[in-house]
CSV table of C-alpha atoms in Angstrom, one decimal:
chain,number,residue,atom,x,y,z
L,4,MET,CA,0.0,0.0,0.0
L,5,ALA,CA,1.4,3.4,-1.0
L,6,GLU,CA,1.3,5.9,1.9
L,7,LEU,CA,1.1,9.6,0.9
L,8,GLY,CA,2.2,12.7,2.8
L,9,THR,CA,4.3,10.9,5.4
L,10,MET,CA,6.8,13.1,7.4
L,11,ARG,CA,9.6,11.3,5.6
L,12,VAL,CA,8.2,12.2,2.2
L,13,LYS,CA,7.7,15.8,3.3
L,14,THR,CA,11.1,16.4,4.9
L,15,GLY,CA,12.6,14.3,2.1
L,16,LEU,CA,11.8,16.7,-0.7
L,17,ALA,CA,13.7,19.4,1.3
L,18,GLU,CA,16.6,17.1,1.6
L,19,MET,CA,16.8,16.9,-2.2
L,20,LEU,CA,17.0,20.7,-2.4
L,21,LYS,CA,20.1,21.0,-0.2
L,22,GLY,CA,23.0,22.9,-1.6
L,23,GLY,CA,20.6,24.7,-4.0
L,24,VAL,CA,19.0,28.0,-4.6
L,25,ILE,CA,15.2,28.6,-4.5
L,26,MET,CA,14.3,31.7,-6.5
L,27,ASP,CA,11.2,34.0,-6.3
L,28,VAL,CA,9.5,34.4,-9.6
L,29,THR,CA,6.4,36.3,-10.7
L,30,THR,CA,6.0,35.1,-14.3
L,31,ALA,CA,6.5,31.9,-16.4
L,32,ASP,CA,9.4,33.6,-18.2
L,33,GLN,CA,11.2,34.3,-15.0
L,34,ALA,CA,10.6,30.7,-13.9
L,35,GLN,CA,12.3,29.5,-17.0
L,36,ILE,CA,15.3,31.8,-16.5
L,37,ALA,CA,15.5,30.4,-12.9
L,38,GLU,CA,15.3,26.8,-14.1
L,39,GLU,CA,17.9,27.3,-16.8
L,40,ALA,CA,20.2,29.0,-14.3
L,41,GLY,CA,20.1,25.8,-12.1
L,42,ALA,CA,17.5,26.8,-9.4
L,43,VAL,CA,16.3,23.7,-7.4
L,44,ALA,CA,12.8,25.2,-7.1
L,45,VAL,CA,10.9,28.4,-7.7
L,46,MET,CA,8.6,30.4,-5.4
L,47,ALA,CA,5.6,31.6,-7.3
L,48,LEU,CA,4.6,35.1,-6.2
L,49,GLU,CA,2.3,37.9,-7.2
L,50,ARG,CA,4.9,40.5,-6.3
L,51,VAL,CA,8.5,40.1,-5.1
L,52,PRO,CA,9.2,41.4,-1.5
L,53,ALA,CA,10.8,44.6,-2.7
L,54,ASP,CA,7.6,45.6,-4.6
L,55,ILE,CA,5.4,44.6,-1.7
L,56,ARG,CA,7.5,46.9,0.5
L,57,ALA,CA,7.4,49.7,-2.0
L,58,GLN,CA,3.7,49.5,-3.0
L,59,GLY,CA,2.3,48.6,0.4
L,60,GLY,CA,-1.3,47.3,0.8
L,61,VAL,CA,-2.3,43.8,1.8
L,62,ALA,CA,-0.1,41.1,0.4
L,63,ARG,CA,-1.9,37.8,-0.3
L,64,MET,CA,-1.5,34.4,-1.9
L,65,ALA,CA,-0.8,34.6,-5.6
L,66,ASP,CA,-3.6,34.3,-8.2
L,67,PRO,CA,-4.0,30.5,-9.1
L,68,THR,CA,-3.8,31.4,-12.8
L,69,LYS,CA,-0.3,32.7,-12.2
L,70,ILE,CA,0.7,29.6,-10.2
L,71,ARG,CA,-0.6,27.3,-12.9
L,72,GLU,CA,1.3,29.2,-15.6
L,73,ILE,CA,4.5,28.8,-13.6
L,74,GLN,CA,3.8,25.1,-13.0
L,75,GLU,CA,3.3,24.6,-16.7
L,76,ALA,CA,6.6,26.4,-17.6
L,77,VAL,CA,9.1,24.4,-15.5
L,78,THR,CA,9.9,20.9,-14.3
L,79,ILE,CA,11.4,21.8,-11.0
L,80,PRO,CA,9.3,22.1,-7.8
L,81,VAL,CA,7.0,25.1,-7.6
L,82,MET,CA,6.4,26.6,-4.1
L,83,ALA,CA,3.9,29.3,-3.2
L,84,LYS,CA,3.3,31.5,-0.2
L,85,ALA,CA,0.2,31.5,2.1
L,86,ARG,CA,-0.4,34.2,4.8
L,87,ILE,CA,0.5,33.2,8.3
L,88,GLY,CA,-2.5,31.5,9.8
L,89,HIS,CA,-4.5,31.5,6.5
L,90,PHE,CA,-5.3,27.8,6.3
L,91,VAL,CA,-7.8,28.3,3.5
L,92,GLU,CA,-5.1,29.8,1.3
L,93,ALA,CA,-3.1,26.7,2.1
L,94,GLN,CA,-6.0,24.4,1.2
L,95,ILE,CA,-6.2,26.2,-2.2
L,96,LEU,CA,-2.5,25.9,-2.8
L,97,GLU,CA,-2.7,22.1,-1.9
L,98,ALA,CA,-5.6,21.8,-4.4
L,99,LEU,CA,-3.3,23.4,-7.0
L,100,GLU,CA,-0.7,20.8,-6.2
L,101,VAL,CA,2.1,23.2,-5.4
L,102,ASP,CA,5.1,21.2,-4.1
L,103,TYR,CA,5.7,23.2,-1.0
L,104,ILE,CA,3.8,25.9,0.9
L,105,ASP,CA,5.7,28.8,2.5
L,106,GLU,CA,3.7,30.1,5.5
L,107,SER,CA,5.4,33.5,5.1
L,108,GLU,CA,5.8,36.7,7.0
L,109,VAL,CA,6.4,38.5,3.7
L,110,LEU,CA,2.6,38.3,3.1
L,111,THR,CA,0.3,40.2,5.5
L,112,PRO,CA,-0.6,37.9,8.4
L,113,ALA,CA,-4.2,36.6,8.6
L,114,ASP,CA,-4.1,35.5,12.2
L,115,GLU,CA,-2.4,37.2,15.1
L,116,GLU,CA,-2.1,34.2,17.4
L,117,HIS,CA,-2.3,30.9,15.4
L,118,HIS,CA,-0.1,29.6,12.7
L,119,ILE,CA,-1.5,27.0,10.3
L,120,ASP,CA,-1.9,23.4,11.7
L,121,LYS,CA,0.4,21.9,9.1
L,122,TRP,CA,-0.1,18.3,10.2
L,123,ARG,CA,-3.5,18.4,8.5
L,124,PHE,CA,-1.9,18.7,5.0
L,125,THR,CA,-0.4,16.3,2.5
L,126,VAL,CA,1.7,19.0,1.0
L,127,PRO,CA,4.8,20.0,3.1
L,128,PHE,CA,5.4,23.5,4.6
L,129,VAL,CA,8.4,25.7,5.1
L,130,CYS,CA,8.3,28.3,7.8
L,131,GLY,CA,10.6,31.2,8.9
L,132,CYS,CA,12.3,31.7,12.2
L,133,ARG,CA,14.5,34.3,13.9
L,134,ASP,CA,15.6,32.1,16.7
L,135,LEU,CA,15.6,28.5,17.9
L,136,GLY,CA,12.4,28.8,19.9
L,137,GLU,CA,10.5,30.0,16.9
L,138,ALA,CA,12.0,27.1,14.8
L,139,PHE,CA,10.8,24.6,17.4
L,140,ARG,CA,7.3,26.1,17.6
L,141,ARG,CA,7.0,25.8,13.8
L,142,LEU,CA,8.3,22.2,13.9
L,143,SER,CA,5.7,21.2,16.5
L,144,GLU,CA,3.0,22.6,14.2
L,145,GLY,CA,4.2,20.3,11.5
L,146,ALA,CA,6.7,22.3,9.4
L,147,ALA,CA,8.9,20.0,7.3
L,148,MET,CA,11.6,22.6,6.4
L,149,ILE,CA,12.8,25.8,8.2
L,150,ARG,CA,14.3,29.0,6.7
L,151,THR,CA,16.0,31.5,8.9
L,152,LYS,CA,14.4,34.9,8.3
L,153,GLY,CA,16.2,37.9,7.0
L,154,GLU,CA,14.6,41.2,6.1
L,155,ALA,CA,13.0,40.4,2.8
L,156,GLY,CA,13.0,42.9,0.0
L,157,THR,CA,16.0,45.0,1.3
L,158,GLY,CA,19.0,43.4,-0.4
L,159,ASP,CA,20.7,43.8,3.1
L,160,ILE,CA,22.1,40.6,4.4
L,161,VAL,CA,22.6,41.8,8.0
L,162,ASN,CA,19.3,40.4,9.5
L,163,ALA,CA,19.8,37.0,7.8
L,164,VAL,CA,23.2,36.8,9.4
L,165,ARG,CA,21.9,37.7,12.8
L,166,HIS,CA,19.2,35.0,12.7
L,167,MET,CA,21.5,32.3,11.3
L,168,ARG,CA,24.0,33.1,14.1
L,169,ALA,CA,21.2,33.0,16.6
L,170,VAL,CA,19.8,29.6,15.4
L,171,PHE,CA,23.0,27.8,14.6
L,172,GLY,CA,24.8,29.2,17.6
L,173,HIS,CA,22.0,28.1,19.9
L,174,VAL,CA,22.1,24.6,18.4
L,175,ARG,CA,25.8,24.4,19.3
L,176,ARG,CA,25.2,25.6,22.8
L,177,LEU,CA,22.5,23.0,23.4
L,178,GLY,CA,25.1,20.3,22.7
L,179,ALA,CA,27.0,21.6,25.8
L,180,LEU,CA,24.2,21.3,28.2
L,181,ARG,CA,23.7,18.5,30.8
L,182,GLU,CA,20.7,16.4,30.5
L,183,ASP,CA,18.9,18.0,33.5
L,184,GLU,CA,19.6,21.4,32.0
L,185,LEU,CA,17.8,20.5,28.8
L,186,PHE,CA,14.5,20.3,30.7
L,187,ALA,CA,14.9,24.0,31.8
L,188,GLU,CA,16.0,25.0,28.3
L,189,ALA,CA,13.0,23.3,26.7
L,190,LYS,CA,10.8,25.3,29.1
L,191,ARG,CA,12.6,28.5,28.3
L,192,LEU,CA,12.2,27.9,24.5
L,193,GLN,CA,8.5,26.9,24.9
L,194,ALA,CA,9.5,23.8,22.9
L,195,PRO,CA,8.8,20.0,23.3
L,196,TYR,CA,11.6,18.4,25.4
L,197,GLU,CA,12.0,15.5,22.9
L,198,LEU,CA,12.7,17.9,20.1
L,199,VAL,CA,15.2,19.9,22.2
L,200,ARG,CA,17.0,16.7,23.2
L,201,TRP,CA,17.2,15.4,19.6
L,202,VAL,CA,18.8,18.7,18.5
L,203,ALA,CA,21.2,18.7,21.4
L,204,GLU,CA,22.3,15.1,20.5
L,205,ASN,CA,22.5,15.6,16.8
L,206,GLY,CA,23.9,19.1,16.6
L,207,ARG,CA,21.4,20.3,14.0
L,208,LEU,CA,17.7,20.8,13.4
L,209,PRO,CA,15.8,17.7,12.4
L,210,VAL,CA,14.8,19.3,9.1
L,211,VAL,CA,16.6,21.0,6.3
L,212,THR,CA,17.4,24.7,7.2
L,213,PHE,CA,17.7,27.2,4.4
L,214,THR,CA,18.2,30.9,4.8
L,215,ALA,CA,16.3,33.8,3.2
L,216,GLY,CA,16.0,37.5,3.1
L,217,GLY,CA,18.4,40.1,1.8
L,218,ILE,CA,20.6,37.8,-0.4
L,219,ALA,CA,21.7,39.9,-3.4
L,220,THR,CA,25.2,38.7,-4.5
L,221,PRO,CA,27.1,35.4,-4.9
L,222,ALA,CA,29.2,36.4,-1.9
L,223,ASP,CA,26.0,36.8,0.2
L,224,ALA,CA,24.9,33.3,-0.8
L,225,ALA,CA,28.3,31.8,0.0
L,226,LEU,CA,28.4,33.6,3.4
L,227,CYS,CA,25.1,32.0,4.3
L,228,MET,CA,26.4,28.6,3.3
L,229,GLN,CA,29.6,29.0,5.3
L,230,LEU,CA,27.6,30.1,8.3
L,231,GLY,CA,25.8,26.7,8.2
L,232,ALA,CA,22.7,27.1,5.9
L,233,ASP,CA,21.7,24.0,3.8
L,234,GLY,CA,20.7,26.3,0.9
L,235,VAL,CA,19.3,29.7,0.1
L,236,PHE,CA,16.2,31.5,-1.0
L,237,VAL,CA,16.7,34.5,-3.2
L,238,GLY,CA,13.8,36.8,-3.5
L,239,SER,CA,14.1,40.3,-5.0
L,240,GLY,CA,17.9,39.9,-5.4
L,241,ILE,CA,17.7,38.3,-8.8
L,242,PHE,CA,14.9,39.8,-10.8
L,243,LYS,CA,15.4,43.3,-9.3
L,244,SER,CA,19.0,43.3,-10.5
L,245,GLY,CA,20.5,44.6,-13.8
L,246,ASN,CA,21.2,41.1,-15.3
L,247,PRO,CA,18.9,38.5,-13.8
L,248,ALA,CA,20.0,35.5,-15.9
L,249,GLU,CA,23.7,36.0,-15.2
L,250,ARG,CA,23.2,36.8,-11.6
L,251,ALA,CA,21.0,33.7,-11.1
L,252,LYS,CA,23.7,31.5,-12.6
L,253,ALA,CA,26.4,33.1,-10.5
L,254,ILE,CA,24.4,32.7,-7.2
L,255,VAL,CA,23.8,29.0,-8.1
L,256,GLU,CA,27.5,28.4,-8.7
L,257,ALA,CA,28.5,30.3,-5.5
L,258,THR,CA,26.1,28.2,-3.4
L,259,THR,CA,27.7,24.9,-4.7
L,260,HIS,CA,31.3,26.2,-4.5
L,261,PHE,CA,30.8,28.3,-1.3
L,262,GLU,CA,34.2,27.5,0.1
L,263,ASP,CA,36.2,28.1,-3.1
L,264,ALA,CA,37.3,31.8,-3.1
L,265,GLU,CA,38.7,31.6,-6.6
L,266,ILE,CA,35.5,30.4,-8.1
L,267,LEU,CA,33.6,33.0,-6.0
L,268,ALA,CA,35.8,35.8,-7.3
L,269,ARG,CA,35.3,34.6,-10.9
L,270,VAL,CA,31.5,34.4,-10.7
L,271,SER,CA,31.2,37.7,-8.9
L,272,GLN,CA,32.7,39.7,-11.7
L,273,GLY,CA,30.8,41.6,-14.4
L,274,LEU,CA,27.3,41.0,-13.1
L,275,GLY,CA,26.1,44.5,-13.6
L,276,ASP,CA,24.1,46.3,-10.9
L,277,ALA,CA,22.9,44.4,-7.9
L,278,MET,CA,19.5,45.5,-6.6
L,279,SER,CA,19.9,48.9,-5.1
L,280,GLY,CA,18.5,47.9,-1.8
L,281,LEU,CA,17.6,49.5,1.5
L,282,SER,CA,19.5,49.4,4.7
L,283,ALA,CA,17.6,47.2,7.1
L,284,ALA,CA,18.8,49.2,10.1
L,285,ALA,CA,17.2,52.4,8.6
L,286,LEU,CA,13.7,50.7,8.6
L,287,ALA,CA,11.2,51.7,11.3
L,288,PRO,CA,9.9,48.8,13.5
L,289,GLU,CA,6.5,48.9,11.8
L,290,GLN,CA,8.2,48.5,8.4
L,291,LEU,CA,9.9,45.2,9.4
L,292,LEU,CA,8.5,42.0,7.9
L,293,GLU,CA,10.7,39.6,10.0
L,294,THR,CA,8.9,40.4,13.3
L,295,ARG,CA,5.7,38.9,12.0
L,296,GLY,CA,5.1,35.4,13.4
L,297,TRP,CA,5.8,34.3,16.9
V,22,MET,CA,43.6,-6.9,5.3
V,23,VAL,CA,41.2,-5.6,2.6
V,24,GLU,CA,41.6,-1.9,1.9
V,25,ARG,CA,38.5,0.1,2.5
V,26,ALA,CA,36.6,1.2,-0.6
V,27,LEU,CA,36.9,4.9,-1.5
V,28,ILE,CA,33.5,6.2,-2.7
V,29,GLY,CA,32.9,9.6,-4.2
V,30,ILE,CA,29.5,11.3,-3.9
V,31,LEU,CA,28.7,13.9,-6.5
V,32,ALA,CA,28.2,16.9,-4.3
V,33,VAL,CA,27.2,19.8,-6.5
V,34,GLN,CA,23.7,19.7,-5.0
V,35,GLY,CA,21.3,17.2,-3.3
V,36,ASP,CA,21.1,14.8,-0.4
V,37,VAL,CA,24.8,14.0,-0.1
V,38,ARG,CA,24.9,13.8,3.7
V,39,GLU,CA,22.5,10.8,3.8
V,40,HIS,CA,24.4,8.8,1.3
V,41,ALA,CA,27.7,9.6,3.1
V,42,ALA,CA,26.2,8.4,6.5
V,43,MET,CA,25.0,5.2,5.0
V,44,LEU,CA,28.3,4.4,3.2
V,45,GLN,CA,30.4,5.2,6.3
V,46,ARG,CA,28.1,3.0,8.4
V,47,LEU,CA,28.9,0.2,5.9
V,48,GLY,CA,32.7,0.8,6.3
V,49,ALA,CA,33.5,2.8,3.2
V,50,ASP,CA,35.6,6.0,3.0
V,51,VAL,CA,33.7,8.8,1.4
V,52,VAL,CA,34.8,12.0,-0.4
V,53,GLU,CA,32.7,14.7,-1.9
V,54,VAL,CA,33.1,15.3,-5.6
V,55,ARG,CA,32.7,19.0,-6.8
V,56,LYS,CA,35.4,19.2,-9.4
V,57,ARG,CA,36.8,16.8,-12.0
V,58,GLU,CA,40.0,16.1,-10.1
V,59,HIS,CA,38.0,14.7,-7.2
V,60,LEU,CA,37.0,11.8,-9.5
V,61,GLU,CA,40.5,10.4,-9.6
V,62,SER,CA,41.3,7.3,-7.7
V,63,LEU,CA,37.8,6.5,-6.6
V,64,ASP,CA,36.6,2.9,-6.4
V,65,GLY,CA,33.0,3.9,-7.0
V,66,LEU,CA,30.7,6.9,-7.3
V,67,VAL,CA,27.2,7.9,-6.0
V,68,ILE,CA,25.0,10.4,-7.8
V,69,PRO,CA,22.5,11.4,-5.1
V,70,GLY,CA,18.9,12.6,-5.1
V,71,GLY,CA,18.5,16.3,-5.9
V,72,GLU,CA,17.1,18.3,-8.8
V,73,SER,CA,18.4,16.7,-12.0
V,74,THR,CA,18.3,20.0,-14.0
V,75,ALA,CA,20.3,21.8,-11.3
V,76,ILE,CA,22.9,19.0,-11.0
V,77,GLY,CA,23.0,18.8,-14.8
V,78,ARG,CA,23.9,22.5,-15.2
V,79,LEU,CA,26.5,22.3,-12.5
V,80,ILE,CA,28.3,19.3,-14.0
V,81,ARG,CA,28.5,21.1,-17.3
V,82,LEU,CA,30.9,23.5,-15.6
V,83,TYR,CA,34.6,22.7,-15.1
V,84,GLY,CA,34.5,19.6,-17.3
V,85,ILE,CA,32.9,17.3,-14.8
V,86,GLU,CA,30.4,16.0,-17.4
V,87,GLU,CA,33.2,14.7,-19.7
V,88,THR,CA,35.1,13.1,-16.8
V,89,LEU,CA,31.9,11.5,-15.6
V,90,ARG,CA,31.3,10.0,-19.1
V,91,GLY,CA,34.7,8.5,-19.0
V,92,PHE,CA,34.3,7.1,-15.4
V,93,GLU,CA,34.3,3.3,-15.8
V,94,ARG,CA,33.9,2.1,-12.2
V,95,PRO,CA,30.7,1.2,-10.4
V,96,VAL,CA,28.1,3.9,-10.0
V,97,LEU,CA,24.9,4.2,-7.8
V,98,GLY,CA,22.3,6.7,-8.8
V,99,THR,CA,19.1,7.4,-6.8
V,100,CYS,CA,16.2,9.5,-8.1
V,101,ALA,CA,17.8,12.5,-9.8
V,102,GLY,CA,21.0,10.3,-10.0
V,103,MET,CA,18.9,7.7,-11.9
V,104,ILE,CA,17.8,10.3,-14.4
V,105,LEU,CA,21.4,11.6,-15.0
V,106,LEU,CA,22.6,8.0,-15.6
V,107,ALA,CA,19.7,7.2,-18.1
V,108,ARG,CA,20.0,6.9,-21.8
V,109,ASP,CA,17.0,9.2,-22.3
V,110,ALA,CA,14.6,11.2,-20.1
V,111,LEU,CA,11.0,12.1,-21.2
V,112,ASP,CA,9.5,15.4,-19.9
V,113,GLY,CA,12.9,16.7,-19.3
V,114,VAL,CA,14.4,20.1,-20.2
V,115,PRO,CA,15.8,20.3,-23.7
V,116,GLY,CA,19.6,19.8,-23.6
V,117,GLN,CA,19.6,18.4,-20.1
V,118,PRO,CA,22.8,16.4,-19.8
V,119,LEU,CA,22.3,12.6,-19.6
V,120,LEU,CA,25.3,10.3,-19.1
V,121,GLY,CA,23.7,7.2,-20.7
V,122,ALA,CA,25.5,4.8,-18.4
V,123,ALA,CA,22.4,2.7,-17.9
V,124,ASP,CA,20.3,1.4,-20.8
V,125,ILE,CA,17.0,2.8,-19.5
V,126,VAL,CA,14.5,5.5,-20.4
V,127,VAL,CA,12.8,7.4,-17.6
V,128,ARG,CA,9.9,9.8,-17.4
V,129,ARG,CA,10.8,12.7,-15.0
V,130,ASN,CA,8.3,13.2,-12.2
V,131,GLY,CA,6.5,10.1,-13.6
V,132,TYR,CA,4.6,9.5,-10.4
V,133,GLY,CA,3.3,13.1,-10.2
V,134,ARG,CA,4.0,16.2,-8.1
V,135,GLN,CA,4.9,16.3,-4.4
V,136,VAL,CA,1.3,15.6,-3.2
V,137,GLN,CA,1.6,12.3,-4.9
V,138,SER,CA,5.0,11.4,-3.4
V,139,PHE,CA,4.7,8.3,-1.3
V,140,GLU,CA,6.3,5.4,0.6
V,141,ALA,CA,5.7,1.7,-0.3
V,142,ASP,CA,7.1,-1.7,0.6
V,143,LEU,CA,9.2,-3.3,-2.1
V,144,ASP,CA,10.2,-6.9,-2.6
V,145,MET,CA,13.9,-7.1,-3.2
V,146,GLY,CA,14.4,-10.7,-4.1
V,147,GLY,CA,13.0,-12.1,-0.8
V,148,GLY,CA,13.7,-11.2,2.8
V,149,PRO,CA,11.8,-8.5,4.6
V,150,PRO,CA,10.2,-5.8,2.5
V,151,LEU,CA,12.4,-2.8,1.6
V,152,ARG,CA,10.8,0.6,2.4
V,153,GLY,CA,10.9,2.7,-0.8
V,154,VAL,CA,10.6,6.5,-0.4
V,155,PHE,CA,9.5,8.0,-3.7
V,156,ILE,CA,9.8,11.8,-3.9
V,157,ARG,CA,8.7,13.3,-7.2
V,158,ALA,CA,10.3,10.2,-8.5
V,159,PRO,CA,11.2,9.3,-12.1
V,160,ARG,CA,9.4,6.4,-13.7
V,161,VAL,CA,11.2,3.8,-15.7
V,162,VAL,CA,9.4,3.4,-19.1
V,163,HIS,CA,12.0,1.2,-20.9
V,164,ALA,CA,14.8,-1.0,-19.8
V,165,GLY,CA,17.2,-2.6,-22.3
V,166,PRO,CA,17.6,-6.4,-22.6
V,167,ASP,CA,20.8,-6.5,-20.5
V,168,VAL,CA,19.3,-4.6,-17.6
V,169,GLU,CA,18.5,-6.7,-14.6
V,170,VAL,CA,15.3,-5.7,-12.7
V,171,LEU,CA,15.9,-6.1,-8.9
V,172,ALA,CA,12.6,-4.7,-7.6
V,173,GLU,CA,9.3,-3.6,-9.0
V,174,LEU,CA,6.3,-1.6,-7.9
V,175,ASP,CA,3.0,-2.4,-9.5
V,176,GLY,CA,4.8,-3.7,-12.6
V,177,ASP,CA,7.2,-0.8,-13.0
V,178,PRO,CA,10.9,-1.5,-12.4
V,179,VAL,CA,12.2,0.7,-9.5
V,180,LEU,CA,15.6,-0.9,-8.7
V,181,LEU,CA,17.8,-2.0,-11.6
V,182,ARG,CA,21.3,-3.0,-12.5
V,183,ASP,CA,23.0,-2.6,-15.8
V,184,GLY,CA,26.5,-4.1,-15.3
V,185,ARG,CA,28.4,-1.8,-13.0
V,186,VAL,CA,25.6,0.7,-12.7
V,187,VAL,CA,22.9,0.4,-10.0
V,188,VAL,CA,19.9,2.8,-10.2
V,189,ALA,CA,16.9,3.3,-7.9
V,190,ALA,CA,13.8,5.5,-8.6
V,191,PHE,CA,13.4,5.8,-4.8
V,192,HIS,CA,15.7,7.0,-1.9
V,193,PRO,CA,17.4,4.0,-0.1
V,194,GLU,CA,19.5,6.6,1.6
V,195,LEU,CA,16.5,8.0,3.5
V,196,ALA,CA,14.9,4.9,4.9
V,197,GLY,CA,17.8,3.4,6.9
V,198,ASP,CA,17.7,0.0,5.2
V,199,PRO,CA,21.3,-0.6,4.0
V,200,ARG,CA,20.6,-3.3,1.4
V,201,VAL,CA,20.8,-1.2,-1.8
V,202,HIS,CA,24.1,0.4,-0.6
V,203,GLU,CA,25.4,-3.1,0.3
V,204,LEU,CA,24.6,-4.3,-3.2
V,205,PHE,CA,26.5,-1.3,-4.6
V,206,LEU,CA,29.5,-2.0,-2.4
V,207,GLU,CA,29.5,-5.6,-3.4
V,208,CYS,CA,29.6,-4.4,-7.0
V,209,VAL,CA,32.6,-2.1,-6.1
V,210,ALA,CA,34.4,-5.1,-4.4
V,211,GLU,CA,33.9,-7.4,-7.4
V,212,HIS,CA,35.2,-4.6,-9.7
V,213,ARG,CA,38.3,-4.1,-7.6
V,214,ALA,CA,39.0,-7.8,-7.5
V,215,ARG,CA,38.7,-8.0,-11.3
V,216,ARG,CA,41.1,-5.0,-11.7
V,217,ALA,CA,43.6,-6.6,-9.2
V,218,ARG,CA,43.6,-9.8,-11.3
V,219,THR,CA,44.1,-7.9,-14.6
V,220,VAL,CA,47.0,-6.0,-13.1
V,221,GLY,CA,48.5,-9.0,-11.3
């Protein structure tokens, strides 16, 4: 008997994406450019984060017509975003047979208290986090993949670095705790003890952990990989730059050869203008996307 | 004393860590292959699961593709690895590199999208069932006369051997059962013994 939607099948797809780049796309043409450049998946969106930030208004799930066009255009997995807590958007995305749902703070949250109960779905979910406690809470709700948050749509890597350091550093510190100290730590993290203990013993999260938010150059992607990410999401950084096709290829290559400075130097040259970007530190607290979710 | 086998894992993208853990558990030494020079002196090679289009583009760079075509030692390919080793792939991307090391034709995503991904028990020549994890898996639509079918699912071959090449549509590296990797390492050992005799 074939069994659908098991946790192993859900987390397994993320395992296959490791070492790869997932690119935000808003059209079938962009999706093909991403696939040709070697993206491992695309994220189908109505607007990239930089435009959501610039134009304001409520950001919602993409139009199903757009998602279908993108699914028709490529053979790689197609992901799509649902608003935090908006389980009906997630039901629609599952009916469209997207390959992964991103319950994302980049869209306007639909619920101020509850995230989606992800165990109820056959399609797997990826969720963002700023620290280890947030990652544990998403995992206990059924997330099958984690991405550390950055500040989406800025082209500024600083917040992504802060959150990777917070998550991966905390994982390493858990490994140094005595068993009786893990109980207190689980309580502090508001996380299930079994999960905390597994992470302490294995030195990593139980699911694949990508990073996202603010990646604009090959060097940014390699920095994330060297800090411990399993792969990267690139949002506005590609299609808001001067030469998307070349930049996409360069970021893919940098993600594979993240420890080879000679290759990084070569792929970094002559890419034209990176997205102009915003300094994340200059944003007012109410302009931050990363603080959505809890 | 028998020297430990040195197995390379193509590590441009995909689930390299799981293959490495399984091979090390079975007593092999493992190296990651990102450039052509890493292919020298290997006893065998694994092409892991991943996205075959992404892996395909990355092996086009730095001459890895040509070196892989000339690699004459045992190879294990799972899922995307099976696609890359096939003679032909239907529903692929035009120009996607295929190594043609196994005389099989596959259909990419032949079992459907992720919501249709599944686990199922497989019969691998007797013994307890082998748990197959199929993730957006390729479907074998043709296997040549010299290809041995080692396991089937509902009439489709899912584990096959063509001489020194072993391919699986599923992910034996994810389910903890070592039998497919053991089979591959036996193939590596036979190949080494044959080489030693030829040299001797």
